[in-house]
């Protein structure tokens, strides 16, 4: 019924731009490359682009959930490094125990920041900043500050092998995207997460287990960051805690924001996050292919971030 | 003892888009008087203060300050002229020392242009001591109690050689002893020849400290005169816009203690709810099918009472029993499990999730019971959502429409549906019809009556007295966090309610 709609709604163009702009930008960039960049439309190049983006994409999935609760997880890069440092420790017992230990490390990091945020009541940016600093330090201590070569054949296969022409790491990222997307959309937890981010006091009054939801969200982010660290290690064929995950938190936040997830919570866009990560990857790839300096790429990325944030403004995004 | 007119607001008008906030309001403040400004919510008190202090320029009328017309275009102008305000939320810097706060913006300097801390601290402690406040002025303000902070704010206002000091609800966070100290300070300010504009809902305080009073209602001045000549009952009648003669006719209320329904077990029994500054031993009993209204003026503790029952306001003492079982206090989840649900007063900030759909807003609190193994069952959701949309006649284009796009009345119905999904035993309604249109209001009221008829216990708060009186089977009257009267049966009338507000208890 039309009369029920009284609150002014966002200018439709602005809202559509916010919701679908990232896909349009990605489409335009792909079209441009197909036309003007040599060797772009090859399977090899496609795989290269996808493989390069996987660690950031996986970390960004967790970031999207945290941002959906009106938080932010600055620790993902350090958790990646920590998981990379933990991985070789137990490789002697086989791949499975090593992976489990690395994932457990990520989960514990999530418990740590989640508890600080949900129980102690520290602001997410500060709570995860502690782990951003401490996590990498711990990783370097564990690894004794050294790079360790990976010789486990299964782990190397995971990093460079492919199934039916698709790199395994890309398959992993795809499966994780589907799982996280499903969790957000169809599970009780996912819906409650969005509610907590949208209106925390309403969620408390509605009797939602707000603390538990927040902690679990940070744990998921920690585990996904650990997976990202494992993938990065497998691709690098070495555990390098000083390099792995450097500034990954910022790239992940960029992917999430460019993908249309508002920083003030209450909305999680998983597919948008994937598109955001791909867009950022493709921008730097395009500029490199055209022999422009990487610094130019940073400027372009900055412009895109500003545009994305502008589109999120409440005035454009509809009445609050 | 009152002297020359310091500040004279003449026929001040102010409109905001869609509302007339002030219309032809006169206010005259004389030197050496404490002037009470009273009125219910929305009467225009805050707007008037904002006009006087330069936050909003008036649309019509003029301000005459110390004999000459003035026009303040920003708060700083009013401050510089000598109008000092202590807002409800204290405008001080918690991390800075007491002395720095007192001298914020007019710090004593050494001849090198640096801050002269020694002079500042000495002056600060002399000043506070002269008001009878003994504190270490070098301590950060936040380490002191709310009372001292309030004193510092008032002392700061008084020490700036202000001609007019405006105090907005200065005692809302003070202990009785601190109120005495505050009043001593106000006395000194008055003796110094400044005019004090005192805004408060606490009638006892008004009669204790104020010389004159101005009553606002719906943006108009309805009375102005000496405080002592205005009887309490008439003051309340003026604030609420009720006919005094009619109240007189009903006579003073006798509160009968007969309990006709006493045999039935109460579905809700709250006893001795106590929370510092807010509630002092409040009892509320609701039987199945009964609607109990909470009566009281603004700040009487009505919302606090329901929030304490719902577990969202921590209490120092007191018990809540639902259908014979006691409920752990201070936990919303425990209260909900026991069957107590609350419709919060502020629909926007505590209720709706504007970006989520009608469906998601309705099932929010019931998600776990609509899910299997953590997966939300769309089918069960749709059944329940459809039922409530039909039953509450929620007007939405579809269950997928965002709640932020609905009208206020429909948003409120969505929230009610959210509560009813939980199949509650007790429904706490805080201003269920505020800000919704007449049609929707009648629908909500009818629905509440219907729910009670089905056996729910209902606690109802409304700032509209007709609504409380018409809707309730009995009324618990609160004043300053105390239960002052209980109206039952034939005593549930507006007149008795107003009389109880003015005189209930020992007054």
Short mmCIF file of C-alpha atoms in Angstrom, two decimals, chain A:
data_model
loop_
_atom_site.label_atom_id
_atom_site.label_comp_id
_atom_site.label_asym_id
_atom_site.label_seq_id
_atom_site.Cartn_x
_atom_site.Cartn_y
_atom_site.Cartn_z
CA UNK A 1 0.00 0.00 0.00
CA UNK A 2 1.43 3.28 -1.07
CA UNK A 3 0.13 5.31 1.84
CA UNK A 4 2.16 3.26 4.26
CA UNK A 5 5.32 4.74 2.80
CA UNK A 6 5.76 8.02 4.55
CA UNK A 7 9.42 8.27 5.42
CA UNK A 8 11.40 9.76 2.55
CA UNK A 9 13.45 7.10 0.87
CA UNK A 10 16.87 7.61 -0.66
CA UNK A 11 17.09 9.16 -4.04
CA UNK A 12 16.73 6.00 -6.11
CA UNK A 13 19.78 6.72 -8.25
CA UNK A 14 22.05 7.22 -5.29
CA UNK A 15 20.75 4.11 -3.62
CA UNK A 16 21.14 2.02 -6.72
CA UNK A 17 24.66 3.37 -7.12
CA UNK A 18 25.43 2.41 -3.56
CA UNK A 19 23.96 -1.06 -3.90
CA UNK A 20 25.18 -1.97 -7.36
CA UNK A 21 27.93 0.57 -8.11
CA UNK A 22 30.70 -1.85 -7.24
CA UNK A 23 29.44 -4.40 -9.78
CA UNK A 24 29.12 -1.70 -12.44
CA UNK A 25 32.64 -0.44 -11.74
CA UNK A 26 33.97 -3.99 -11.90
CA UNK A 27 32.11 -4.60 -15.15
CA UNK A 28 33.46 -1.43 -16.72
CA UNK A 29 37.01 -2.24 -15.67
CA UNK A 30 36.75 -5.77 -17.06
CA UNK A 31 35.32 -4.44 -20.32
CA UNK A 32 38.11 -1.89 -20.57
CA UNK A 33 40.74 -4.55 -20.06
CA UNK A 34 39.14 -6.89 -22.58
CA UNK A 35 39.34 -4.13 -25.17
CA UNK A 36 42.64 -2.46 -24.44
CA UNK A 37 44.85 -4.79 -22.46
CA UNK A 38 46.74 -7.46 -24.31
CA UNK A 39 46.63 -11.01 -22.92
CA UNK A 40 43.88 -10.08 -20.49
CA UNK A 41 41.26 -12.54 -21.66
CA UNK A 42 43.37 -15.61 -21.03
CA UNK A 43 42.64 -18.31 -18.51
CA UNK A 44 46.16 -17.93 -17.14
CA UNK A 45 45.68 -14.26 -16.44
CA UNK A 46 42.25 -14.80 -14.91
CA UNK A 47 43.71 -17.41 -12.58
CA UNK A 48 46.59 -15.13 -11.64
CA UNK A 49 44.24 -12.34 -10.71
CA UNK A 50 41.98 -14.61 -8.70
CA UNK A 51 44.81 -16.34 -6.91
CA UNK A 52 46.41 -13.05 -5.95
CA UNK A 53 43.24 -11.76 -4.39
CA UNK A 54 42.30 -14.87 -2.37
CA UNK A 55 44.03 -14.12 0.96
CA UNK A 56 42.58 -10.63 1.12
CA UNK A 57 39.19 -11.86 0.01
CA UNK A 58 39.06 -14.54 2.70
CA UNK A 59 40.09 -12.05 5.38
CA UNK A 60 37.55 -9.56 4.01
CA UNK A 61 34.70 -12.06 4.50
CA UNK A 62 35.34 -12.03 8.25
CA UNK A 63 35.84 -8.28 8.18
CA UNK A 64 32.42 -7.86 6.55
CA UNK A 65 30.80 -9.71 9.45
CA UNK A 66 32.63 -7.64 12.07
CA UNK A 67 31.80 -4.38 10.29
CA UNK A 68 28.20 -5.57 10.11
CA UNK A 69 28.13 -5.50 13.94
CA UNK A 70 29.31 -1.88 13.84
CA UNK A 71 32.83 -2.97 14.71
CA UNK A 72 36.11 -3.34 12.87
CA UNK A 73 38.85 -5.95 13.12
CA UNK A 74 42.28 -4.40 12.72
CA UNK A 75 44.00 -7.62 13.71
CA UNK A 76 43.37 -9.72 10.57
CA UNK A 77 46.82 -9.03 9.06
CA UNK A 78 48.60 -10.00 12.26
CA UNK A 79 46.41 -13.06 12.71
CA UNK A 80 47.41 -14.10 9.17
CA UNK A 81 51.06 -13.76 10.20
CA UNK A 82 50.42 -15.67 13.42
CA UNK A 83 48.77 -18.52 11.58
CA UNK A 84 51.65 -18.55 9.08
CA UNK A 85 54.08 -18.79 11.99
CA UNK A 86 52.12 -21.56 13.72
CA UNK A 87 51.73 -23.64 10.58
CA UNK A 88 55.28 -25.09 10.24
CA UNK A 89 55.50 -25.95 13.96
CA UNK A 90 53.37 -29.09 13.72
CA UNK A 91 53.87 -29.96 10.06
CA UNK A 92 56.07 -32.77 11.34
CA UNK A 93 52.92 -34.51 12.64
CA UNK A 94 51.17 -34.14 9.29
CA UNK A 95 49.21 -31.45 7.53
CA UNK A 96 45.97 -31.83 9.50
CA UNK A 97 47.38 -31.18 12.99
CA UNK A 98 49.36 -28.24 11.61
CA UNK A 99 46.25 -26.71 10.02
CA UNK A 100 44.22 -27.27 13.17
CA UNK A 101 46.81 -25.53 15.32
CA UNK A 102 46.91 -22.55 12.96
CA UNK A 103 43.11 -22.30 12.90
CA UNK A 104 42.94 -22.65 16.67
CA UNK A 105 45.39 -19.75 16.94
CA UNK A 106 43.05 -17.64 14.80
CA UNK A 107 40.05 -18.66 16.88
CA UNK A 108 41.81 -17.75 20.12
CA UNK A 109 42.67 -14.33 18.70
CA UNK A 110 38.97 -13.91 17.94
CA UNK A 111 38.02 -14.92 21.49
CA UNK A 112 40.51 -12.35 22.79
CA UNK A 113 39.24 -9.37 20.78
CA UNK A 114 35.62 -10.51 20.96
CA UNK A 115 35.78 -10.65 24.75
CA UNK A 116 37.40 -7.24 24.97
CA UNK A 117 34.66 -5.80 22.78
CA UNK A 118 31.60 -7.64 24.08
CA UNK A 119 32.35 -8.21 27.75
CA UNK A 120 34.89 -5.58 28.77
CA UNK A 121 33.26 -3.00 26.51
CA UNK A 122 36.38 -1.69 24.79
CA UNK A 123 35.85 -0.03 21.43
CA UNK A 124 36.51 -2.51 18.60
CA UNK A 125 39.16 -0.33 16.98
CA UNK A 126 41.22 -0.26 20.19
CA UNK A 127 40.58 -3.86 21.17
CA UNK A 128 41.79 -5.17 17.83
CA UNK A 129 44.62 -2.64 17.64
CA UNK A 130 46.15 -4.45 20.61
CA UNK A 131 46.19 -7.65 18.61
CA UNK A 132 47.40 -5.87 15.47
CA UNK A 133 50.54 -4.92 17.36
CA UNK A 134 50.88 -7.95 19.63
CA UNK A 135 49.88 -10.63 17.12
CA UNK A 136 52.68 -9.94 14.69
CA UNK A 137 55.15 -9.65 17.53
CA UNK A 138 54.06 -13.05 18.81
CA UNK A 139 54.30 -14.46 15.28
CA UNK A 140 57.88 -13.25 14.95
CA UNK A 141 58.77 -14.69 18.34
CA UNK A 142 57.28 -18.07 17.41
CA UNK A 143 59.11 -18.10 14.08
CA UNK A 144 62.27 -16.81 15.75
CA UNK A 145 62.17 -13.96 13.23
CA UNK A 146 63.05 -16.28 10.38
CA UNK A 147 61.47 -17.35 7.16
CA UNK A 148 60.79 -21.10 7.04
CA UNK A 149 60.52 -22.95 3.75
CA UNK A 150 57.53 -25.21 3.38
CA UNK A 151 58.32 -28.66 2.08
CA UNK A 152 55.09 -30.50 2.89
CA UNK A 153 53.92 -31.70 -0.54
CA UNK A 154 50.21 -31.51 0.33
CA UNK A 155 50.50 -27.95 1.52
CA UNK A 156 52.46 -27.02 -1.60
CA UNK A 157 49.79 -28.68 -3.74
CA UNK A 158 47.18 -26.66 -1.90
CA UNK A 159 49.02 -23.50 -2.84
CA UNK A 160 49.73 -24.19 -6.48
CA UNK A 161 47.54 -27.07 -7.61
CA UNK A 162 44.26 -26.82 -9.41
CA UNK A 163 41.16 -28.90 -9.96
CA UNK A 164 39.58 -28.84 -13.40
CA UNK A 165 41.68 -25.83 -14.28
CA UNK A 166 40.61 -23.83 -11.24
CA UNK A 167 43.30 -23.17 -8.63
CA UNK A 168 42.56 -24.87 -5.30
CA UNK A 169 42.95 -21.64 -3.34
CA UNK A 170 40.29 -20.01 -5.52
CA UNK A 171 37.98 -22.95 -4.84
CA UNK A 172 38.60 -22.54 -1.12
CA UNK A 173 37.75 -18.85 -1.31
CA UNK A 174 34.61 -19.60 -3.32
CA UNK A 175 33.41 -22.22 -0.87
CA UNK A 176 34.08 -19.90 2.10
CA UNK A 177 32.20 -17.10 0.35
CA UNK A 178 29.19 -19.35 -0.12
CA UNK A 179 29.30 -20.52 3.49
CA UNK A 180 29.61 -17.02 4.96
CA UNK A 181 26.93 -15.70 2.60
CA UNK A 182 24.64 -18.54 3.66
CA UNK A 183 25.32 -17.95 7.36
CA UNK A 184 24.47 -14.26 7.05
CA UNK A 185 21.28 -14.86 5.13
CA UNK A 186 19.76 -18.02 6.42
CA UNK A 187 20.92 -18.71 9.97
CA UNK A 188 19.62 -17.39 13.24
CA UNK A 189 23.12 -16.25 14.08
CA UNK A 190 23.44 -14.30 10.84
CA UNK A 191 20.19 -12.46 11.28
CA UNK A 192 20.96 -11.69 14.91
CA UNK A 193 24.39 -10.39 13.92
CA UNK A 194 22.82 -7.92 11.52
CA UNK A 195 20.30 -6.89 14.18
CA UNK A 196 23.02 -6.23 16.76
CA UNK A 197 24.86 -4.04 14.27
CA UNK A 198 21.68 -2.25 13.22
CA UNK A 199 20.45 -1.35 16.68
CA UNK A 200 22.29 -2.73 19.65
CA UNK A 201 19.96 -1.45 22.34
CA UNK A 202 16.91 -2.79 20.51
CA UNK A 203 18.67 -6.15 20.26
CA UNK A 204 19.42 -6.17 23.98
CA UNK A 205 15.79 -5.32 24.72
CA UNK A 206 14.64 -8.04 22.35
CA UNK A 207 16.55 -10.49 24.51
CA UNK A 208 19.23 -11.43 21.96
CA UNK A 209 22.45 -12.93 23.38
CA UNK A 210 24.37 -9.86 22.20
CA UNK A 211 27.66 -10.71 23.89
CA UNK A 212 27.78 -14.21 22.54
CA UNK A 213 26.93 -12.98 19.04
CA UNK A 214 29.75 -10.44 19.14
CA UNK A 215 32.33 -12.91 20.43
CA UNK A 216 31.39 -15.52 17.82
CA UNK A 217 31.66 -12.87 15.10
CA UNK A 218 35.22 -12.02 16.09
CA UNK A 219 36.08 -15.71 16.34
CA UNK A 220 34.83 -16.24 12.77
CA UNK A 221 36.91 -13.29 11.65
CA UNK A 222 39.96 -14.73 13.42
CA UNK A 223 39.49 -18.19 11.88
CA UNK A 224 39.01 -16.72 8.39
CA UNK A 225 42.16 -14.62 8.85
CA UNK A 226 44.01 -17.78 9.90
CA UNK A 227 42.80 -19.52 6.72
CA UNK A 228 43.99 -16.49 4.74
CA UNK A 229 47.38 -16.85 6.41
CA UNK A 230 47.54 -20.55 5.52
CA UNK A 231 46.64 -19.82 1.89
CA UNK A 232 49.22 -17.05 1.69
CA UNK A 233 51.87 -19.36 3.16
CA UNK A 234 51.01 -22.17 0.78
CA UNK A 235 51.28 -19.86 -2.21
CA UNK A 236 54.54 -18.36 -1.03
CA UNK A 237 55.87 -21.88 -0.27
CA UNK A 238 57.32 -20.35 2.86
CA UNK A 239 56.16 -19.19 6.26
CA UNK A 240 57.20 -15.55 6.47
CA UNK A 241 55.53 -13.88 9.44
CA UNK A 242 57.21 -10.55 8.80
CA UNK A 243 55.70 -10.19 5.32
CA UNK A 244 52.48 -12.20 5.32
CA UNK A 245 49.39 -10.13 5.99
CA UNK A 246 51.16 -6.77 6.03
CA UNK A 247 48.42 -4.12 5.74
CA UNK A 248 45.93 -6.89 4.95
CA UNK A 249 43.49 -5.35 7.45
CA UNK A 250 43.35 -2.17 5.41
CA UNK A 251 42.85 -3.99 2.11
CA UNK A 252 40.11 -6.08 3.72
CA UNK A 253 38.33 -3.02 5.10
CA UNK A 254 38.61 -1.40 1.67
CA UNK A 255 37.03 -4.41 -0.03
CA UNK A 256 34.17 -4.46 2.46
CA UNK A 257 33.46 -0.72 2.26
CA UNK A 258 33.79 -0.52 -1.51
CA UNK A 259 31.45 -3.51 -1.67
CA UNK A 260 28.68 -1.50 -0.06
CA UNK A 261 28.69 -2.65 3.58
CA UNK A 262 28.14 0.46 5.70
CA UNK A 263 30.64 1.12 8.48
CA UNK A 264 27.86 1.87 10.93
CA UNK A 265 26.64 -1.70 10.85
CA UNK A 266 23.31 -3.37 10.29
CA UNK A 267 24.05 -4.63 6.80
CA UNK A 268 26.45 -7.22 5.46
CA UNK A 269 27.07 -7.58 1.75
CA UNK A 270 29.13 -10.67 1.05
CA UNK A 271 28.88 -10.66 -2.75
CA UNK A 272 29.64 -6.95 -2.73
CA UNK A 273 32.72 -7.65 -0.64
CA UNK A 274 33.92 -10.17 -3.24
CA UNK A 275 33.32 -7.61 -5.98
CA UNK A 276 35.10 -4.96 -3.92
CA UNK A 277 38.16 -7.16 -3.46
CA UNK A 278 38.22 -8.03 -7.16
CA UNK A 279 37.81 -4.39 -8.14
CA UNK A 280 40.77 -3.29 -6.05
CA UNK A 281 42.89 -6.17 -7.37
CA UNK A 282 41.97 -5.40 -10.96
CA UNK A 283 42.77 -1.72 -10.60
CA UNK A 284 46.32 -2.36 -9.54
CA UNK A 285 46.70 -5.11 -12.16
CA UNK A 286 45.42 -2.83 -14.93
CA UNK A 287 47.77 -0.03 -13.99
CA UNK A 288 50.72 -2.41 -13.83
CA UNK A 289 49.86 -3.86 -17.23
CA UNK A 290 49.84 -0.35 -18.66
CA UNK A 291 53.20 0.39 -17.07
CA UNK A 292 51.89 2.99 -14.69
CA UNK A 293 53.63 3.22 -11.32
CA UNK A 294 51.99 1.48 -8.34
CA UNK A 295 51.73 4.84 -6.63
CA UNK A 296 49.18 5.86 -9.28
CA UNK A 297 47.19 2.78 -8.32
CA UNK A 298 47.09 3.93 -4.71
CA UNK A 299 45.62 7.26 -5.76
CA UNK A 300 42.93 5.55 -7.84
CA UNK A 301 42.12 3.25 -4.92
CA UNK A 302 41.85 6.22 -2.62
CA UNK A 303 39.39 7.91 -4.96
CA UNK A 304 37.26 4.78 -5.09
CA UNK A 305 37.21 4.47 -1.30
CA UNK A 306 36.11 8.09 -0.93
CA UNK A 307 33.35 7.59 -3.50
CA UNK A 308 32.18 4.43 -1.74
CA UNK A 309 32.05 6.17 1.63
CA UNK A 310 30.24 9.17 0.16
CA UNK A 311 27.60 6.86 -1.23
CA UNK A 312 27.10 5.41 2.24
CA UNK A 313 26.15 8.72 3.77
CA UNK A 314 22.82 8.48 5.58
CA UNK A 315 21.33 11.34 3.61
CA UNK A 316 21.83 9.43 0.42
CA UNK A 317 21.25 6.03 1.90
CA UNK A 318 17.75 6.84 3.07
CA UNK A 319 16.11 8.05 6.24
CA UNK A 320 17.51 6.80 9.50
#
